[in-house]
PDB file of C-alpha atoms and ligand atoms in Angstrom:
ATOM      1  CA  MET R   1      78.220-145.208  26.230  1.00 64.00           C
ATOM      2  CA  THR R   2      82.293-146.393  26.050  1.00 73.00           C
ATOM      3  CA  ARG R   3      83.960-146.849  29.116  1.00 74.00           C
ATOM      4  CA  GLU R   4      85.675-143.399  29.177  1.00 76.00           C
ATOM      5  CA  SER R   5      82.552-141.269  28.431  1.00 76.00           C
ATOM      6  CA  ALA R   6      80.800-143.291  31.409  1.00 75.00           C
ATOM      7  CA  PHE R   7      83.269-142.737  33.716  1.00 80.00           C
ATOM      8  CA  SER R   8      83.095-138.594  32.859  1.00 80.00           C
ATOM      9  CA  PHE R   9      79.358-138.432  33.200  1.00 80.00           C
ATOM     10  CA  SER R  10      80.334-140.166  36.521  1.00 86.00           C
ATOM     11  CA  ILE R  11      81.984-137.575  37.865  1.00 87.00           C
ATOM     12  CA  ASP R  12      80.333-134.227  35.771  1.00 87.00           C
ATOM     13  CA  GLN R  13      76.911-135.880  37.638  1.00 90.00           C
ATOM     14  CA  LEU R  14      79.400-136.616  40.914  1.00 94.00           C
ATOM     15  CA  SER R  15      80.363-133.152  40.847  1.00 94.00           C
ATOM     16  CA  LYS R  16      76.492-131.773  41.736  1.00 93.00           C
ATOM     17  CA  HIS R  17      76.558-134.133  44.584  1.00 95.00           C
ATOM     18  CA  LEU R  18      79.734-133.211  46.358  1.00 95.00           C
ATOM     19  CA  GLU R  19      78.737-128.995  45.850  1.00 94.00           C
ATOM     20  CA  ARG R  20      75.620-129.756  48.325  1.00 94.00           C
ATOM     21  CA  ALA R  21      77.235-132.197  50.672  1.00 97.00           C
ATOM     22  CA  GLU R  22      78.583-131.663  54.097  1.00 98.00           C
ATOM     23  CA  ARG R  23      79.391-135.389  55.505  1.00 98.00           C
ATOM     24  CA  ILE R  24      81.178-138.168  53.450  1.00 98.00           C
ATOM     25  CA  LEU R  25      81.957-142.068  54.295  1.00 98.00           C
ATOM     26  CA  PHE R  26      85.205-143.712  53.042  1.00 98.00           C
ATOM     27  CA  VAL R  27      84.542-147.412  53.582  1.00 98.00           C
ATOM     28  CA  THR R  28      88.082-148.596  52.428  1.00 98.00           C
ATOM     29  CA  GLY R  29      89.286-152.367  52.126  1.00 97.00           C
ATOM     30  CA  ALA R  30      93.172-153.797  51.163  1.00 94.00           C
ATOM     31  CA  GLY R  31      93.064-152.424  47.230  1.00 96.00           C
ATOM     32  CA  ILE R  32      93.447-148.355  48.738  1.00 98.00           C
ATOM     33  CA  SER R  33      96.989-149.923  50.078  1.00 96.00           C
ATOM     34  CA  ALA R  34      97.980-151.791  46.810  1.00 95.00           C
ATOM     35  CA  GLU R  35      99.097-148.714  45.993  1.00 96.00           C
ATOM     36  CA  SER R  36     101.895-149.131  48.509  1.00 96.00           C
ATOM     37  CA  GLY R  37     102.757-152.296  47.572  1.00 92.00           C
ATOM     38  CA  LEU R  38     100.439-154.332  49.972  1.00 90.00           C
ATOM     39  CA  PRO R  39      99.192-156.820  48.188  1.00 83.00           C
ATOM     40  CA  THR R  40      95.196-157.391  48.769  1.00 82.00           C
ATOM     41  CA  TYR R  41      93.752-160.662  50.054  1.00 72.00           C
ATOM     42  CA  ARG R  42      90.727-160.675  46.679  1.00 61.00           C
ATOM     43  CA  GLY R  43      90.276-159.594  43.422  1.00 55.00           C
ATOM     44  CA  ILE R  44      93.413-157.695  41.459  1.00 51.00           C
ATOM     45  CA  GLY R  45      96.937-158.208  42.516  1.00 50.00           C
ATOM     46  CA  GLY R  46      95.109-161.252  44.893  1.00 57.00           C
ATOM     47  CA  LEU R  47      97.994-162.708  46.972  1.00 57.00           C
ATOM     48  CA  TYR R  48      95.930-165.324  48.682  1.00 59.00           C
ATOM     49  CA  GLU R  49      93.576-165.974  45.291  1.00 56.00           C
ATOM     50  CA  ASP R  50      93.391-169.756  46.030  1.00 52.00           C
ATOM     51  CA  ARG R  51      96.962-170.102  47.846  1.00 54.00           C
ATOM     52  CA  HIS R  52      97.112-171.910  51.110  1.00 54.00           C
ATOM     53  CA  CYS R  53     100.549-171.343  53.914  1.00 55.00           C
ATOM     54  CA  ASN R  54     103.107-173.782  54.635  1.00 61.00           C
ATOM     55  CA  ASP R  55     100.367-175.149  57.077  1.00 62.00           C
ATOM     56  CA  GLU R  56      98.029-176.585  54.377  1.00 73.00           C
ATOM     57  CA  VAL R  57      95.430-174.931  55.589  1.00 85.00           C
ATOM     58  CA  PRO R  58      93.900-171.846  53.476  1.00 87.00           C
ATOM     59  CA  ILE R  59      94.894-168.867  54.814  1.00 85.00           C
ATOM     60  CA  GLU R  60      90.784-168.343  56.407  1.00 88.00           C
ATOM     61  CA  VAL R  61      91.247-170.587  58.948  1.00 93.00           C
ATOM     62  CA  ALA R  62      95.303-170.268  59.218  1.00 93.00           C
ATOM     63  CA  LEU R  63      93.884-166.340  60.340  1.00 93.00           C
ATOM     64  CA  SER R  64      91.149-167.311  63.009  1.00 96.00           C
ATOM     65  CA  GLY R  65      89.890-166.822  66.078  1.00 98.00           C
ATOM     66  CA  ALA R  66      89.746-170.979  66.517  1.00 98.00           C
ATOM     67  CA  MET R  67      93.136-171.871  65.176  1.00 97.00           C
ATOM     68  CA  PHE R  68      94.665-169.309  67.438  1.00 98.00           C
ATOM     69  CA  GLN R  69      93.340-170.639  70.184  1.00 96.00           C
ATOM     70  CA  GLN R  70      94.285-173.801  68.699  1.00 97.00           C
ATOM     71  CA  ARG R  71      97.803-173.416  67.580  1.00 96.00           C
ATOM     72  CA  PRO R  72      99.018-169.699  67.895  1.00 97.00           C
ATOM     73  CA  GLU R  73     102.282-170.495  66.023  1.00 96.00           C
ATOM     74  CA  VAL R  74     100.490-171.128  62.903  1.00 95.00           C
ATOM     75  CA  THR R  75      98.414-167.893  62.974  1.00 96.00           C
ATOM     76  CA  TRP R  76     101.364-166.029  63.596  1.00 96.00           C
ATOM     77  CA  ARG R  77     103.298-167.135  60.936  1.00 93.00           C
ATOM     78  CA  TYR R  78     100.526-165.950  58.653  1.00 90.00           C
ATOM     79  CA  ILE R  79      99.918-162.468  60.368  1.00 92.00           C
ATOM     80  CA  LEU R  80     104.428-161.977  60.500  1.00 92.00           C
ATOM     81  CA  GLU R  81     104.095-162.436  56.730  1.00 86.00           C
ATOM     82  CA  LEU R  82     101.075-159.927  56.463  1.00 85.00           C
ATOM     83  CA  GLU R  83     103.077-157.447  59.010  1.00 90.00           C
ATOM     84  CA  ARG R  84     106.549-158.099  56.594  1.00 89.00           C
ATOM     85  CA  THR R  85     104.405-156.741  53.239  1.00 84.00           C
ATOM     86  CA  CYS R  86     103.704-153.407  55.761  1.00 84.00           C
ATOM     87  CA  ARG R  87     107.283-152.756  56.407  1.00 88.00           C
ATOM     88  CA  GLY R  88     108.885-149.671  55.231  1.00 88.00           C
ATOM     89  CA  ALA R  89     105.645-149.523  53.608  1.00 94.00           C
ATOM     90  CA  ARG R  90     104.065-146.082  53.912  1.00 95.00           C
ATOM     91  CA  HIS R  91     100.486-144.434  52.701  1.00 97.00           C
ATOM     92  CA  ASN R  92      99.979-143.673  49.758  1.00 98.00           C
ATOM     93  CA  GLN R  93      98.320-140.227  48.156  1.00 98.00           C
ATOM     94  CA  ALA R  94      94.820-142.180  48.067  1.00 98.00           C
ATOM     95  CA  HIS R  95      95.043-142.337  51.915  1.00 98.00           C
ATOM     96  CA  GLU R  96      96.403-138.629  51.176  1.00 98.00           C
ATOM     97  CA  LEU R  97      93.097-137.088  49.092  1.00 98.00           C
ATOM     98  CA  ILE R  98      90.810-138.932  51.690  1.00 98.00           C
ATOM     99  CA  ALA R  99      92.617-136.743  54.476  1.00 98.00           C
ATOM    100  CA  ARG R 100      92.629-133.963  52.529  1.00 98.00           C
ATOM    101  CA  PHE R 101      88.676-133.936  51.987  1.00 98.00           C
ATOM    102  CA  GLU R 102      88.567-132.901  55.513  1.00 98.00           C
ATOM    103  CA  ARG R 103      89.278-129.465  54.632  1.00 96.00           C
ATOM    104  CA  HIS R 104      86.049-129.888  52.960  1.00 96.00           C
ATOM    105  CA  PHE R 105      83.319-131.837  54.484  1.00 98.00           C
ATOM    106  CA  GLU R 106      83.012-133.660  57.573  1.00 98.00           C
ATOM    107  CA  VAL R 107      85.185-136.917  56.649  1.00 98.00           C
ATOM    108  CA  CYS R 108      84.243-140.890  58.217  1.00 98.00           C
ATOM    109  CA  VAL R 109      86.652-143.250  57.516  1.00 98.00           C
ATOM    110  CA  LEU R 110      85.525-146.899  58.619  1.00 98.00           C
ATOM    111  CA  THR R 111      88.552-149.045  56.902  1.00 98.00           C
ATOM    112  CA  GLN R 112      89.171-152.757  57.456  1.00 97.00           C
ATOM    113  CA  ASN R 113      92.376-152.193  57.061  1.00 95.00           C
ATOM    114  CA  VAL R 114      95.108-152.960  59.899  1.00 94.00           C
ATOM    115  CA  ASP R 115      97.785-151.428  58.514  1.00 94.00           C
ATOM    116  CA  GLY R 116      96.895-147.943  60.315  1.00 95.00           C
ATOM    117  CA  PHE R 117      97.628-146.052  56.983  1.00 97.00           C
ATOM    118  CA  HIS R 118      94.556-142.837  56.938  1.00 98.00           C
ATOM    119  CA  ARG R 119      96.063-142.349  60.632  1.00 97.00           C
ATOM    120  CA  ASP R 120      99.285-141.950  58.796  1.00 96.00           C
ATOM    121  CA  ALA R 121      97.797-139.704  56.512  1.00 98.00           C
ATOM    122  CA  GLY R 122      95.697-137.511  58.654  1.00 98.00           C
ATOM    123  CA  SER R 123      92.309-138.593  58.593  1.00 98.00           C
ATOM    124  CA  SER R 124      91.048-137.670  61.871  1.00 98.00           C
ATOM    125  CA  ASP R 125      88.015-139.793  62.324  1.00 98.00           C
ATOM    126  CA  VAL R 126      88.934-143.169  61.373  1.00 98.00           C
ATOM    127  CA  ILE R 127      86.816-146.491  62.214  1.00 98.00           C
ATOM    128  CA  GLU R 128      89.458-149.253  62.480  1.00 98.00           C
ATOM    129  CA  ILE R 129      86.624-151.819  62.481  1.00 97.00           C
ATOM    130  CA  HIS R 130      89.260-154.952  61.763  1.00 97.00           C
ATOM    131  CA  GLY R 131      92.202-153.594  64.166  1.00 97.00           C
ATOM    132  CA  ASN R 132      95.944-152.619  64.057  1.00 96.00           C
ATOM    133  CA  LEU R 133      98.481-154.429  63.619  1.00 95.00           C
ATOM    134  CA  LYS R 134     101.164-152.179  65.026  1.00 94.00           C
ATOM    135  CA  HIS R 135      98.929-152.829  68.481  1.00 96.00           C
ATOM    136  CA  LEU R 136     100.255-156.327  70.566  1.00 97.00           C
ATOM    137  CA  GLN R 137      98.217-157.264  73.751  1.00 97.00           C
ATOM    138  CA  CYS R 138      98.794-159.816  75.887  1.00 98.00           C
ATOM    139  CA  THR R 139      95.693-162.683  75.991  1.00 98.00           C
ATOM    140  CA  ARG R 140      96.094-163.230  79.407  1.00 98.00           C
ATOM    141  CA  CYS R 141      97.087-159.836  81.752  1.00 98.00           C
ATOM    142  CA  GLY R 142      95.285-157.961  79.301  1.00 97.00           C
ATOM    143  CA  HIS R 143      99.010-155.869  78.799  1.00 97.00           C
ATOM    144  CA  GLY R 144      99.012-153.713  75.626  1.00 96.00           C
ATOM    145  CA  GLN R 145     102.230-152.365  74.096  1.00 95.00           C
ATOM    146  CA  GLU R 146     102.093-150.563  71.042  1.00 95.00           C
ATOM    147  CA  VAL R 147     105.219-151.440  68.209  1.00 95.00           C
ATOM    148  CA  VAL R 148     106.080-149.503  65.166  1.00 92.00           C
ATOM    149  CA  ASN R 149     106.892-152.785  63.629  1.00 93.00           C
ATOM    150  CA  TYR R 150     107.097-156.781  64.748  1.00 95.00           C
ATOM    151  CA  GLU R 151     111.233-157.059  63.269  1.00 93.00           C
ATOM    152  CA  HIS R 152     111.879-156.996  67.471  1.00 91.00           C
ATOM    153  CA  LEU R 153     109.737-160.787  67.634  1.00 91.00           C
ATOM    154  CA  ASP R 154     112.134-163.368  67.839  1.00 86.00           C
ATOM    155  CA  ARG R 155     109.707-166.639  68.864  1.00 91.00           C
ATOM    156  CA  LEU R 156     106.345-167.166  67.784  1.00 93.00           C
ATOM    157  CA  PRO R 157     103.688-167.119  69.443  1.00 97.00           C
ATOM    158  CA  PRO R 158     105.535-163.678  71.155  1.00 97.00           C
ATOM    159  CA  LEU R 159     105.066-163.877  74.783  1.00 97.00           C
ATOM    160  CA  CYS R 160     104.190-161.613  77.235  1.00 96.00           C
ATOM    161  CA  ASP R 161     107.203-159.949  79.412  1.00 93.00           C
ATOM    162  CA  GLU R 162     104.849-159.434  82.449  1.00 95.00           C
ATOM    163  CA  CYS R 163     103.655-162.490  83.039  1.00 97.00           C
ATOM    164  CA  GLY R 164     104.409-165.371  80.060  1.00 97.00           C
ATOM    165  CA  GLY R 165     100.906-165.770  78.339  1.00 97.00           C
ATOM    166  CA  VAL R 166     100.855-165.718  74.689  1.00 98.00           C
ATOM    167  CA  ILE R 167     100.841-162.218  72.424  1.00 98.00           C
ATOM    168  CA  ARG R 168      98.535-161.218  69.889  1.00 97.00           C
ATOM    169  CA  PRO R 169      97.946-158.268  67.700  1.00 97.00           C
ATOM    170  CA  ARG R 170      94.652-156.242  68.563  1.00 96.00           C
ATOM    171  CA  VAL R 171      93.216-157.878  65.285  1.00 97.00           C
ATOM    172  CA  VAL R 172      90.344-158.860  64.370  1.00 97.00           C
ATOM    173  CA  LEU R 173      90.877-163.103  63.045  1.00 97.00           C
ATOM    174  CA  PHE R 174      87.979-164.913  61.192  1.00 94.00           C
ATOM    175  CA  GLY R 175      85.139-166.052  63.155  1.00 96.00           C
ATOM    176  CA  GLU R 176      86.175-163.182  65.847  1.00 97.00           C
ATOM    177  CA  TRP R 177      83.275-160.805  66.846  1.00 96.00           C
ATOM    178  CA  LEU R 178      83.807-157.198  66.286  1.00 97.00           C
ATOM    179  CA  PRO R 179      85.305-154.535  68.450  1.00 95.00           C
ATOM    180  CA  GLU R 180      81.897-153.136  70.071  1.00 96.00           C
ATOM    181  CA  PRO R 181      83.666-149.012  70.458  1.00 96.00           C
ATOM    182  CA  GLY R 182      84.029-149.330  67.266  1.00 97.00           C
ATOM    183  CA  VAL R 183      80.732-151.091  66.136  1.00 97.00           C
ATOM    184  CA  GLU R 184      78.879-148.943  68.195  1.00 98.00           C
ATOM    185  CA  ARG R 185      80.564-145.421  66.873  1.00 98.00           C
ATOM    186  CA  PHE R 186      79.800-146.307  63.329  1.00 98.00           C
ATOM    187  CA  ARG R 187      76.242-146.969  63.937  1.00 97.00           C
ATOM    188  CA  ASP R 188      76.332-144.196  65.909  1.00 98.00           C
ATOM    189  CA  LYS R 189      77.536-141.869  62.283  1.00 97.00           C
ATOM    190  CA  LEU R 190      75.387-143.663  59.971  1.00 97.00           C
ATOM    191  CA  GLU R 191      72.791-142.592  62.533  1.00 96.00           C
ATOM    192  CA  GLN R 192      73.856-139.231  62.514  1.00 96.00           C
ATOM    193  CA  GLY R 193      73.120-140.045  57.956  1.00 96.00           C
ATOM    194  CA  PHE R 194      75.625-138.725  55.159  1.00 98.00           C
ATOM    195  CA  ASP R 195      74.996-136.974  52.206  1.00 98.00           C
ATOM    196  CA  LEU R 196      77.434-139.237  50.294  1.00 98.00           C
ATOM    197  CA  MET R 197      78.804-143.294  50.909  1.00 98.00           C
ATOM    198  CA  VAL R 198      82.183-143.895  48.809  1.00 98.00           C
ATOM    199  CA  SER R 199      83.676-147.585  48.383  1.00 98.00           C
ATOM    200  CA  VAL R 200      87.352-148.011  47.847  1.00 98.00           C
ATOM    201  CA  GLY R 201      89.087-151.186  46.805  1.00 97.00           C
ATOM    202  CA  THR R 202      87.352-153.379  48.787  1.00 97.00           C
ATOM    203  CA  SER R 203      85.187-156.437  47.807  1.00 94.00           C
ATOM    204  CA  ALA R 204      82.933-155.922  50.291  1.00 93.00           C
ATOM    205  CA  LEU R 205      82.210-159.161  51.510  1.00 90.00           C
ATOM    206  CA  PHE R 206      81.000-158.537  55.099  1.00 92.00           C
ATOM    207  CA  PRO R 207      77.499-157.700  55.566  1.00 94.00           C
ATOM    208  CA  TYR R 208      78.925-154.833  57.937  1.00 94.00           C
ATOM    209  CA  ILE R 209      80.239-152.897  54.842  1.00 95.00           C
ATOM    210  CA  MET R 210      78.045-153.920  51.988  1.00 96.00           C
ATOM    211  CA  ASP R 211      74.766-153.224  54.195  1.00 96.00           C
ATOM    212  CA  PRO R 212      75.142-149.639  54.807  1.00 97.00           C
ATOM    213  CA  PHE R 213      75.275-149.150  51.024  1.00 97.00           C
ATOM    214  CA  VAL R 214      72.190-151.171  51.204  1.00 97.00           C
ATOM    215  CA  ALA R 215      69.993-148.788  52.821  1.00 96.00           C
ATOM    216  CA  ALA R 216      71.640-145.751  51.442  1.00 97.00           C
ATOM    217  CA  LYS R 217      69.582-146.879  48.246  1.00 92.00           C
ATOM    218  CA  SER R 218      66.753-146.808  50.310  1.00 91.00           C
ATOM    219  CA  SER R 219      67.078-143.426  51.965  1.00 94.00           C
ATOM    220  CA  GLY R 220      68.542-141.940  48.665  1.00 95.00           C
ATOM    221  CA  THR R 221      71.956-141.810  49.713  1.00 97.00           C
ATOM    222  CA  PRO R 222      74.552-141.695  46.802  1.00 97.00           C
ATOM    223  CA  THR R 223      76.786-144.313  46.862  1.00 97.00           C
ATOM    224  CA  VAL R 224      80.151-144.036  44.747  1.00 97.00           C
ATOM    225  CA  GLU R 225      82.103-147.075  44.298  1.00 97.00           C
ATOM    226  CA  ILE R 226      85.784-146.870  43.267  1.00 98.00           C
ATOM    227  CA  ASN R 227      87.395-150.582  42.467  1.00 97.00           C
ATOM    228  CA  PRO R 228      89.346-151.317  38.709  1.00 96.00           C
ATOM    229  CA  ALA R 229      87.096-154.738  39.206  1.00 96.00           C
ATOM    230  CA  GLU R 230      83.785-155.788  39.736  1.00 96.00           C
ATOM    231  CA  THR R 231      82.113-156.389  43.149  1.00 96.00           C
ATOM    232  CA  ASP R 232      79.470-157.602  44.520  1.00 95.00           C
ATOM    233  CA  LEU R 233      78.334-153.792  44.875  1.00 97.00           C
ATOM    234  CA  SER R 234      79.058-152.642  42.044  1.00 96.00           C
ATOM    235  CA  SER R 235      75.445-152.791  40.912  1.00 96.00           C
ATOM    236  CA  LEU R 236      74.119-151.231  44.017  1.00 96.00           C
ATOM    237  CA  VAL R 237      75.822-148.874  43.754  1.00 97.00           C
ATOM    238  CA  ASP R 238      74.772-145.248  41.592  1.00 96.00           C
ATOM    239  CA  PHE R 239      78.449-144.190  40.751  1.00 96.00           C
ATOM    240  CA  ARG R 240      81.049-146.441  39.574  1.00 96.00           C
ATOM    241  CA  LEU R 241      84.557-145.596  39.118  1.00 96.00           C
ATOM    242  CA  PRO R 242      86.638-148.351  37.928  1.00 95.00           C
ATOM    243  CA  THR R 243      90.123-147.016  38.163  1.00 95.00           C
ATOM    244  CA  ILE R 244      92.800-147.319  40.803  1.00 97.00           C
ATOM    245  CA  ALA R 245      91.883-145.562  44.019  1.00 98.00           C
ATOM    246  CA  SER R 246      94.161-142.430  43.585  1.00 98.00           C
ATOM    247  CA  ASP R 247      93.402-141.644  39.954  1.00 97.00           C
ATOM    248  CA  ALA R 248      89.671-141.861  40.916  1.00 97.00           C
ATOM    249  CA  LEU R 249      89.868-139.676  43.991  1.00 97.00           C
ATOM    250  CA  ALA R 250      92.363-137.028  42.803  1.00 97.00           C
ATOM    251  CA  ARG R 251      89.683-136.770  40.043  1.00 94.00           C
ATOM    252  CA  LEU R 252      86.881-136.110  42.372  1.00 95.00           C
ATOM    253  CA  TRP R 253      89.265-133.462  44.664  1.00 96.00           C
ATOM    254  CA  ARG R 254      89.742-131.878  41.413  1.00 94.00           C
ATOM    255  CA  LEU R 255      86.046-131.120  41.479  1.00 92.00           C
ATOM    256  CA  ILE R 256      85.737-129.555  44.913  1.00 89.00           C
ATOM    257  CA  ASP R 257      89.196-128.003  44.719  1.00 79.00           C
ATOM    258  CA  THR R 258      88.920-125.462  41.775  1.00 71.00           C
TER     259      THR R 258
HETATM  260  P1  NAD V 301      89.938-157.657  49.110  1.00 95.09           P
HETATM  261  O1  NAD V 301      92.043-158.389  49.514  1.00 95.09           O
HETATM  262  O2  NAD V 301      89.400-159.035  49.656  1.00 95.09           O
HETATM  263  O3  NAD V 301      89.908-156.850  48.026  1.00 95.09           O
HETATM  264  C1  NAD V 301      90.658-155.721  47.737  1.00 95.09           C
HETATM  265  C2  NAD V 301      90.112-155.030  46.737  1.00 95.09           C
HETATM  266  O4  NAD V 301      90.808-153.963  46.702  1.00 95.09           O
HETATM  267  C3  NAD V 301      89.252-155.810  45.606  1.00 95.09           C
HETATM  268  O5  NAD V 301      87.957-155.415  44.981  1.00 95.09           O
HETATM  269  C4  NAD V 301      90.194-155.228  44.353  1.00 95.09           C
HETATM  270  O6  NAD V 301      89.826-155.809  43.026  1.00 95.09           O
HETATM  271  C5  NAD V 301      90.502-154.040  44.552  1.00 95.09           C
HETATM  272  N1  NAD V 301      91.797-153.250  44.227  1.00 95.09           N
HETATM  273  C6  NAD V 301      92.749-153.532  44.365  1.00 95.09           C
HETATM  274  N2  NAD V 301      93.875-152.810  44.273  1.00 95.09           N
HETATM  275  C7  NAD V 301      93.340-151.643  43.764  1.00 95.09           C
HETATM  276  C8  NAD V 301      93.786-150.099  43.597  1.00 95.09           C
HETATM  277  N3  NAD V 301      95.009-149.696  43.335  1.00 95.09           N
HETATM  278  N4  NAD V 301      92.593-149.399  43.722  1.00 95.09           N
HETATM  279  C9  NAD V 301      91.157-149.793  44.429  1.00 95.09           C
HETATM  280  N5  NAD V 301      90.719-151.245  44.296  1.00 95.09           N
HETATM  281  C10 NAD V 301      91.810-152.174  44.189  1.00 95.09           C
HETATM  282  O7  NAD V 301      90.217-156.703  50.402  1.00 95.09           O
HETATM  283  P2  NAD V 301      88.616-156.273  51.557  1.00 95.09           P
HETATM  284  O8  NAD V 301      87.753-156.263  50.926  1.00 95.09           O
HETATM  285  O9  NAD V 301      89.801-154.962  52.447  1.00 95.09           O
HETATM  286  O10 NAD V 301      88.336-157.192  52.640  1.00 95.09           O
HETATM  287  C11 NAD V 301      89.543-158.801  52.737  1.00 95.09           C
HETATM  288  C12 NAD V 301      90.010-158.048  54.546  1.00 95.09           C
HETATM  289  O11 NAD V 301      91.775-158.565  54.251  1.00 95.09           O
HETATM  290  C13 NAD V 301      89.692-156.924  55.667  1.00 95.09           C
HETATM  291  O12 NAD V 301      89.347-157.715  56.535  1.00 95.09           O
HETATM  292  C14 NAD V 301      91.852-156.660  55.268  1.00 95.09           C
HETATM  293  O13 NAD V 301      91.017-156.379  57.372  1.00 95.09           O
HETATM  294  C15 NAD V 301      92.480-157.707  55.152  1.00 95.09           C
HETATM  295  N6  NAD V 301      93.848-157.323  54.793  1.00 95.09           N
HETATM  296  C16 NAD V 301      94.159-155.973  54.723  1.00 95.09           C
HETATM  297  C17 NAD V 301      95.282-155.208  53.711  1.00 95.09           C
HETATM  298  C18 NAD V 301      95.760-154.228  54.871  1.00 95.09           C
HETATM  299  O14 NAD V 301      95.458-153.899  55.992  1.00 95.09           O
HETATM  300  N7  NAD V 301      96.270-152.860  54.147  1.00 95.09           N
HETATM  301  C19 NAD V 301      95.999-156.028  53.040  1.00 95.09           C
HETATM  302  C20 NAD V 301      95.065-157.187  52.965  1.00 95.09           C
HETATM  303  C21 NAD V 301      94.269-157.664  53.193  1.00 95.09           C
HETATM  304 ZN1   ZN V 302     100.755-160.986  80.138  1.00 95.09          ZN
END
């Protein structure tokens, strides 16, 4: 079977699953925002493949909770770099298509992205499991603020107006725990069950991303991966759509919107 005929076969089979489905889970990663011009970490177009930052530490170290504790300015330099790539960028057709799926299905989005694009595009049930760059919080007094971008930050690390404590974005740094409310909500959703689970643009390295797909395999829930490159999920899913997010989602959308 050629790549294109394998693709068509997957789409045909998926059409049957979509006809019966009521509840769909989308699990998204940096790849869905690649078409908005945001670099991914790894895989196709990965900005940080083997890259070290100016501080001569690997990105996972610079962006770790431990580094933030010791040298918050190092972590902040990286966070600022990430935020700058988001500045001026907006959600793309892939985010919009996922939001549009709500016209036909009950949709839950679990995203690892911190760009807030799923909500911007209109998805109503989004679990931002790694937080959101636009939410800042003082590490000392807990004072929180919502920002549009970081243009106004004139020193690193930024300090709280109320108490002088170090401010941080409410995102999960490497080595930190996931936010409990998000984890619980996701657990509840998984318990209720899904009729279809779709991974979009993630290298699925984290166990909490991979595990639900492993569980789906034993419960017989059909699974899909949308990613132009192969990942650890690829051999596990029932259907692989090896193309960019907007293309694959547009093809799925055409199946239901007839
Ligand atoms: P990742 O960088 O590890 O993997 C991205 C995946 O997307 C790769 O497998 C790549 O092949 C695929 N991809 C590239 N372009 C694509 C496209 N157009 N359509 C579909 N797939 C495409 O990202 P991850 O799995 O999300 O994990 C990395 C961590 O990086 C996450 O914790 C996330 O919080 C963080 N991150 C977030 C953003 C963001 O918020 N936009 C950007 C970079 C990294
Ligand atoms: Zn404070």
